Short mmCIF file of C-alpha atoms in Angstrom, two decimals:
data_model
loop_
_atom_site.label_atom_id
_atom_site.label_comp_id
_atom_site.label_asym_id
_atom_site.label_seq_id
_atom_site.Cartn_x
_atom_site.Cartn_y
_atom_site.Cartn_z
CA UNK A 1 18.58 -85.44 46.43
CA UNK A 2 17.08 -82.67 44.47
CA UNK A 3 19.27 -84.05 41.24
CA UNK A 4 18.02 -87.33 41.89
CA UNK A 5 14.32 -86.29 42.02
CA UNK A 6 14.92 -84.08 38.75
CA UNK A 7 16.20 -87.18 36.91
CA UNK A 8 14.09 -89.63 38.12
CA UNK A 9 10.69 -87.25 37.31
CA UNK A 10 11.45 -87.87 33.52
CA UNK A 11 11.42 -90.51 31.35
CA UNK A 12 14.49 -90.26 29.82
CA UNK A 13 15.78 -89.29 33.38
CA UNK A 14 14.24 -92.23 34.89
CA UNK A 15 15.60 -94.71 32.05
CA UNK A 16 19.58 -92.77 32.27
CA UNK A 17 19.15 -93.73 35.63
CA UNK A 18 18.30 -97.50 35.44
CA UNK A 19 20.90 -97.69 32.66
CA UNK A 20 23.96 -96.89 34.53
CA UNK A 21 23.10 -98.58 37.56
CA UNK A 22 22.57 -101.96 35.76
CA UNK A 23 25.94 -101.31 33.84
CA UNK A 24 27.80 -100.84 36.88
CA UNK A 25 25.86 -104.33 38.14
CA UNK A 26 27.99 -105.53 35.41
CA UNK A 27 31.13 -104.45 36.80
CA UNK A 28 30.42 -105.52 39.87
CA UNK A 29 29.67 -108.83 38.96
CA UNK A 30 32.94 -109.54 36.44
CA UNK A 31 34.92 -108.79 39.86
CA UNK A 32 32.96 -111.73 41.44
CA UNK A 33 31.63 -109.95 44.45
CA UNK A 34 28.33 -111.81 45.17
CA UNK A 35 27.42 -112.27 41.35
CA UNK A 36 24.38 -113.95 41.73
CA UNK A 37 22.65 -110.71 43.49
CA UNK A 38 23.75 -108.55 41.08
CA UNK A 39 23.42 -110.41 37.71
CA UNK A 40 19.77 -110.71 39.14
CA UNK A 41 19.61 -107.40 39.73
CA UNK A 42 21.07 -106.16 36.58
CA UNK A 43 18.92 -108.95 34.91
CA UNK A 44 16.09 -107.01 36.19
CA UNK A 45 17.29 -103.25 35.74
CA UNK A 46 17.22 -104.26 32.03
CA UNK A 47 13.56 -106.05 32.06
CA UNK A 48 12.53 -102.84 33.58
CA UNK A 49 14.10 -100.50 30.81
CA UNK A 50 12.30 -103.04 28.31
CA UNK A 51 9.16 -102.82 29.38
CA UNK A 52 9.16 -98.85 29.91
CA UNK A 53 10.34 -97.75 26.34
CA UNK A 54 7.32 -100.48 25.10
CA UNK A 55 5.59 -98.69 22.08
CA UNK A 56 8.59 -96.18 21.51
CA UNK A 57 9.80 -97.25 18.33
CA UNK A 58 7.07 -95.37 16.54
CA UNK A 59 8.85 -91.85 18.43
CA UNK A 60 12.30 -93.19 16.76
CA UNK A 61 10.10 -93.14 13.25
CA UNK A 62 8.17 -90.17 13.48
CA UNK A 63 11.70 -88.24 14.80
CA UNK A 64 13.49 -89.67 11.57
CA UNK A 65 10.57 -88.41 9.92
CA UNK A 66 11.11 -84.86 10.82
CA UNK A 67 14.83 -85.53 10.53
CA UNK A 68 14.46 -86.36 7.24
CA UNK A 69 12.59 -83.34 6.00
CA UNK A 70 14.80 -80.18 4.09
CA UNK A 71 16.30 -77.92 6.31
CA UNK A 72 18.92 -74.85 5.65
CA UNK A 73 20.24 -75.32 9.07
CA UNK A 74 21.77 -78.64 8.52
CA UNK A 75 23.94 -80.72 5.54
CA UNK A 76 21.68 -82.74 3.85
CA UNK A 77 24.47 -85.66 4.41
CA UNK A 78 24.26 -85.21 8.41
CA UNK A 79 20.30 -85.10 8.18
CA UNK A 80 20.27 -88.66 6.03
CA UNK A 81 23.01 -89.81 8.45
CA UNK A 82 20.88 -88.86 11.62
CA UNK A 83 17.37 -90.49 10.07
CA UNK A 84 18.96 -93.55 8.75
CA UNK A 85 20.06 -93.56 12.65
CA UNK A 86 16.98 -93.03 14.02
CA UNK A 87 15.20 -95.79 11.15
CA UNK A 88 17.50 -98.40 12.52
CA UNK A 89 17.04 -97.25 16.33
CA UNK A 90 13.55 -98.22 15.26
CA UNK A 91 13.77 -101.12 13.83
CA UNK A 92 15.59 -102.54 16.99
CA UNK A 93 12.97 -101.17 19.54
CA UNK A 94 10.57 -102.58 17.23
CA UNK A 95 12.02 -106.44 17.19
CA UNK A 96 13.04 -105.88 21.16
CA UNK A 97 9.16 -104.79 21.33
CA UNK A 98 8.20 -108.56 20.03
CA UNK A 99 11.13 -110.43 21.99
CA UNK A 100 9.20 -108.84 25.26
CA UNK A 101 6.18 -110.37 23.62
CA UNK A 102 7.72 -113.70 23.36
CA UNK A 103 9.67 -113.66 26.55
CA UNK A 104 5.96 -113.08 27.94
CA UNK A 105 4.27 -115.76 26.04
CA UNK A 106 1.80 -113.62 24.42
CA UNK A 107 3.66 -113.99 21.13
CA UNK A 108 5.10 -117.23 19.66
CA UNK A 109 8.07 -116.17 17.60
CA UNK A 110 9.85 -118.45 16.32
CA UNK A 111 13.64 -118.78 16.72
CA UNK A 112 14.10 -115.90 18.97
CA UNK A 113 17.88 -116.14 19.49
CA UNK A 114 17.66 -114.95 15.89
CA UNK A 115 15.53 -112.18 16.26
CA UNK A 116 17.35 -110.91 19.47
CA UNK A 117 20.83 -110.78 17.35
CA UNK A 118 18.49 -109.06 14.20
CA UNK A 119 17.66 -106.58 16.82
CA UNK A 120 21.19 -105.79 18.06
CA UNK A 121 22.53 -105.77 14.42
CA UNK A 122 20.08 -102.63 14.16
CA UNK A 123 21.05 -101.12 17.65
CA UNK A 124 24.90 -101.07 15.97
CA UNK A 125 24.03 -99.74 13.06
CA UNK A 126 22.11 -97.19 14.63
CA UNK A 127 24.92 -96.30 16.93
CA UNK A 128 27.53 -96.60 13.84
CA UNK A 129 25.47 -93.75 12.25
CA UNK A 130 25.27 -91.47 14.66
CA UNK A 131 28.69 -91.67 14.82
CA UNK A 132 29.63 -91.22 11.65
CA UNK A 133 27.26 -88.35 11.69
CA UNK A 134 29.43 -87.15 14.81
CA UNK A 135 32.31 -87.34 12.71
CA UNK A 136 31.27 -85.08 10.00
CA UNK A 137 29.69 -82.82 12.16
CA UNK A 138 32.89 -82.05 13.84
CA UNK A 139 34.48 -81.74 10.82
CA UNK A 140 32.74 -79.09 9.22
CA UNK A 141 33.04 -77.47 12.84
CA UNK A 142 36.71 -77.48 12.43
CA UNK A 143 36.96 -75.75 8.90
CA UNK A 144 34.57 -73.01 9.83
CA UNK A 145 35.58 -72.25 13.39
CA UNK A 146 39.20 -73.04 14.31
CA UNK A 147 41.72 -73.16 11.84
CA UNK A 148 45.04 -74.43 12.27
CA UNK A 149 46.55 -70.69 12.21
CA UNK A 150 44.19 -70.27 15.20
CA UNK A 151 44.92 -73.13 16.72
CA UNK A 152 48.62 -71.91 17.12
CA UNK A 153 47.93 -68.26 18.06
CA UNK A 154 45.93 -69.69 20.99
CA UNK A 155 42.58 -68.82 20.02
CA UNK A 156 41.07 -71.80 22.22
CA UNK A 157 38.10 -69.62 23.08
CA UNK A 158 36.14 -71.32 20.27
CA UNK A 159 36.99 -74.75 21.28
CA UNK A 160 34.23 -75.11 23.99
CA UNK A 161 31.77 -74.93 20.59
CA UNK A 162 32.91 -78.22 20.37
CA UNK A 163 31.96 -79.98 23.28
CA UNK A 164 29.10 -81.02 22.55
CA UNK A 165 30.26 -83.05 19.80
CA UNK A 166 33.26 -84.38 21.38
CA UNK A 167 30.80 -85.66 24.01
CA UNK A 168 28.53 -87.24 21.91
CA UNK A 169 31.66 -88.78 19.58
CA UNK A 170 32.87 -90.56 22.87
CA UNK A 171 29.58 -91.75 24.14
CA UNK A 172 28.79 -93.49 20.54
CA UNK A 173 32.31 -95.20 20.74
CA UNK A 174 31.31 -96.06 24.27
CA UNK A 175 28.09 -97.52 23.34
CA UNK A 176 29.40 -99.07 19.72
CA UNK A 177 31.09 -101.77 22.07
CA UNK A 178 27.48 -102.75 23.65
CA UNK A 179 26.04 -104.28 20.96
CA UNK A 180 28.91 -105.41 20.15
CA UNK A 181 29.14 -107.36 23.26
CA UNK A 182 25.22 -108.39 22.72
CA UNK A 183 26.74 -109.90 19.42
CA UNK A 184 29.51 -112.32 21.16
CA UNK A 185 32.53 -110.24 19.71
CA UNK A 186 33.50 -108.75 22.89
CA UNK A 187 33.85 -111.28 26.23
CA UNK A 188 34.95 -108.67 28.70
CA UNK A 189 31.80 -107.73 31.30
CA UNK A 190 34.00 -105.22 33.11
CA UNK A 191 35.18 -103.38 29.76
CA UNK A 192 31.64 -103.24 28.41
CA UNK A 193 30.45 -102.32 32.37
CA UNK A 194 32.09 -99.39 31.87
CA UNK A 195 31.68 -98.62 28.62
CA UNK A 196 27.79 -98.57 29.82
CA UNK A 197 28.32 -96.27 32.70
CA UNK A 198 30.45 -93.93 30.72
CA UNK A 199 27.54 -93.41 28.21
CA UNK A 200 25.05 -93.34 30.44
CA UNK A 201 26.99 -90.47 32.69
CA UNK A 202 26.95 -88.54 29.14
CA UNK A 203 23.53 -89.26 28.45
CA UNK A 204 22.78 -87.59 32.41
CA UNK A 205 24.58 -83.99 31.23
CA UNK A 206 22.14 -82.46 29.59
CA UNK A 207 18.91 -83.69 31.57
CA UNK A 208 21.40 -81.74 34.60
CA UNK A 209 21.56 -78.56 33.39
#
């Protein structure tokens, strides 16, 4: 209970929450146990999540912002890598930001179906950046804390350094397949389900410790 309460008293907290539960409303309903409830409910987990991040777009630009500005304690390629990220995270908040608009008839946009696959074309970049950025990041881990040599003489004490990384390199891959299903190239609800409840378990970690 006390978990619960501390996730659930944040934003973030409150949207990790709604995420996995409406991704595991997906699994439920590709194993055809009472689909109607749940696609309703999942329908509405995700309205929810909408409407709550409303207006958050500008916090993706004014964090790319300061992401893009010179620092000594990061490559200059991972800090381009991380704002372009956070630009296109941005730019799909923003055009889901005006499909909530439309869906609530206070904006008249005109072929939406286009807008709403504009808008997941900049969730996967987004996503495709960060992972990239993942990438590199682990890689420059690599060459300046375990070598091969150490590697074989069993220094694995360095390893947990890496964690983090690994973490967030398996949540993007997770997550790279939900736009991706958003775009029509994967059919599977159960895969993608779980893909969502994986990455939204991840996201939980660090809001738990």
């Amino acid at each position: 209970m006390d978990t619960w309460l501390k996730l659930n008293s944040t934003r973030k907290g409150h949207d990790a929450i709604a995420r996995l539960l409406q991704y595991a409303c997906k699994i439920v309903t590709s194993w055809h146990l009472f689909p109607a409830w749940f696609q309703q409910l999942e329908t509405t987990l995700r309205l929810n999540r909408k409407v709550l991040r409303f207006g958050t777009f500008a916090d993706s630009l004014n964090a790319a912002r300061k992401k893009a500005a010179p620092s000594s304690s990061q490559e200059p390629f991972i800090r381009i890598l991380e704002a372009l990220s956070l630009i296109c995270n941005a730019g799909y908040l923003f055009v889901d930001h005006l499909l909530i608009l439309n869906a609530s008839k206070l904006l008249n946009l005109p072929d939406s179906p286009r807008w709403a696959r504009i808008s997941n074309q900049f969730w996967l970049a987004s996503i495709l950046h960060q992972l990239v950025s993942d990438f590199v990041k682990l890689g420059i881990k690599l060459k300046q804390s375990v070598t091969f040599k150490g590697v074989v003489k069993g220094q694995f004490d360095k390893l947990h350094e890496l964690e983090p990384i690994f973490l967030s390199i398996v949540k993007n891959l997770m997550n790279m397949f939900l736009p991706l299903a958003a775009l029509g190239y994967v059919k599977r609800k159960g895969f993608v389900g779980v893909c969502g409840v994986g990455s939204s378990y991840i996201n939980m970690l660090p809001l738990l410790k």
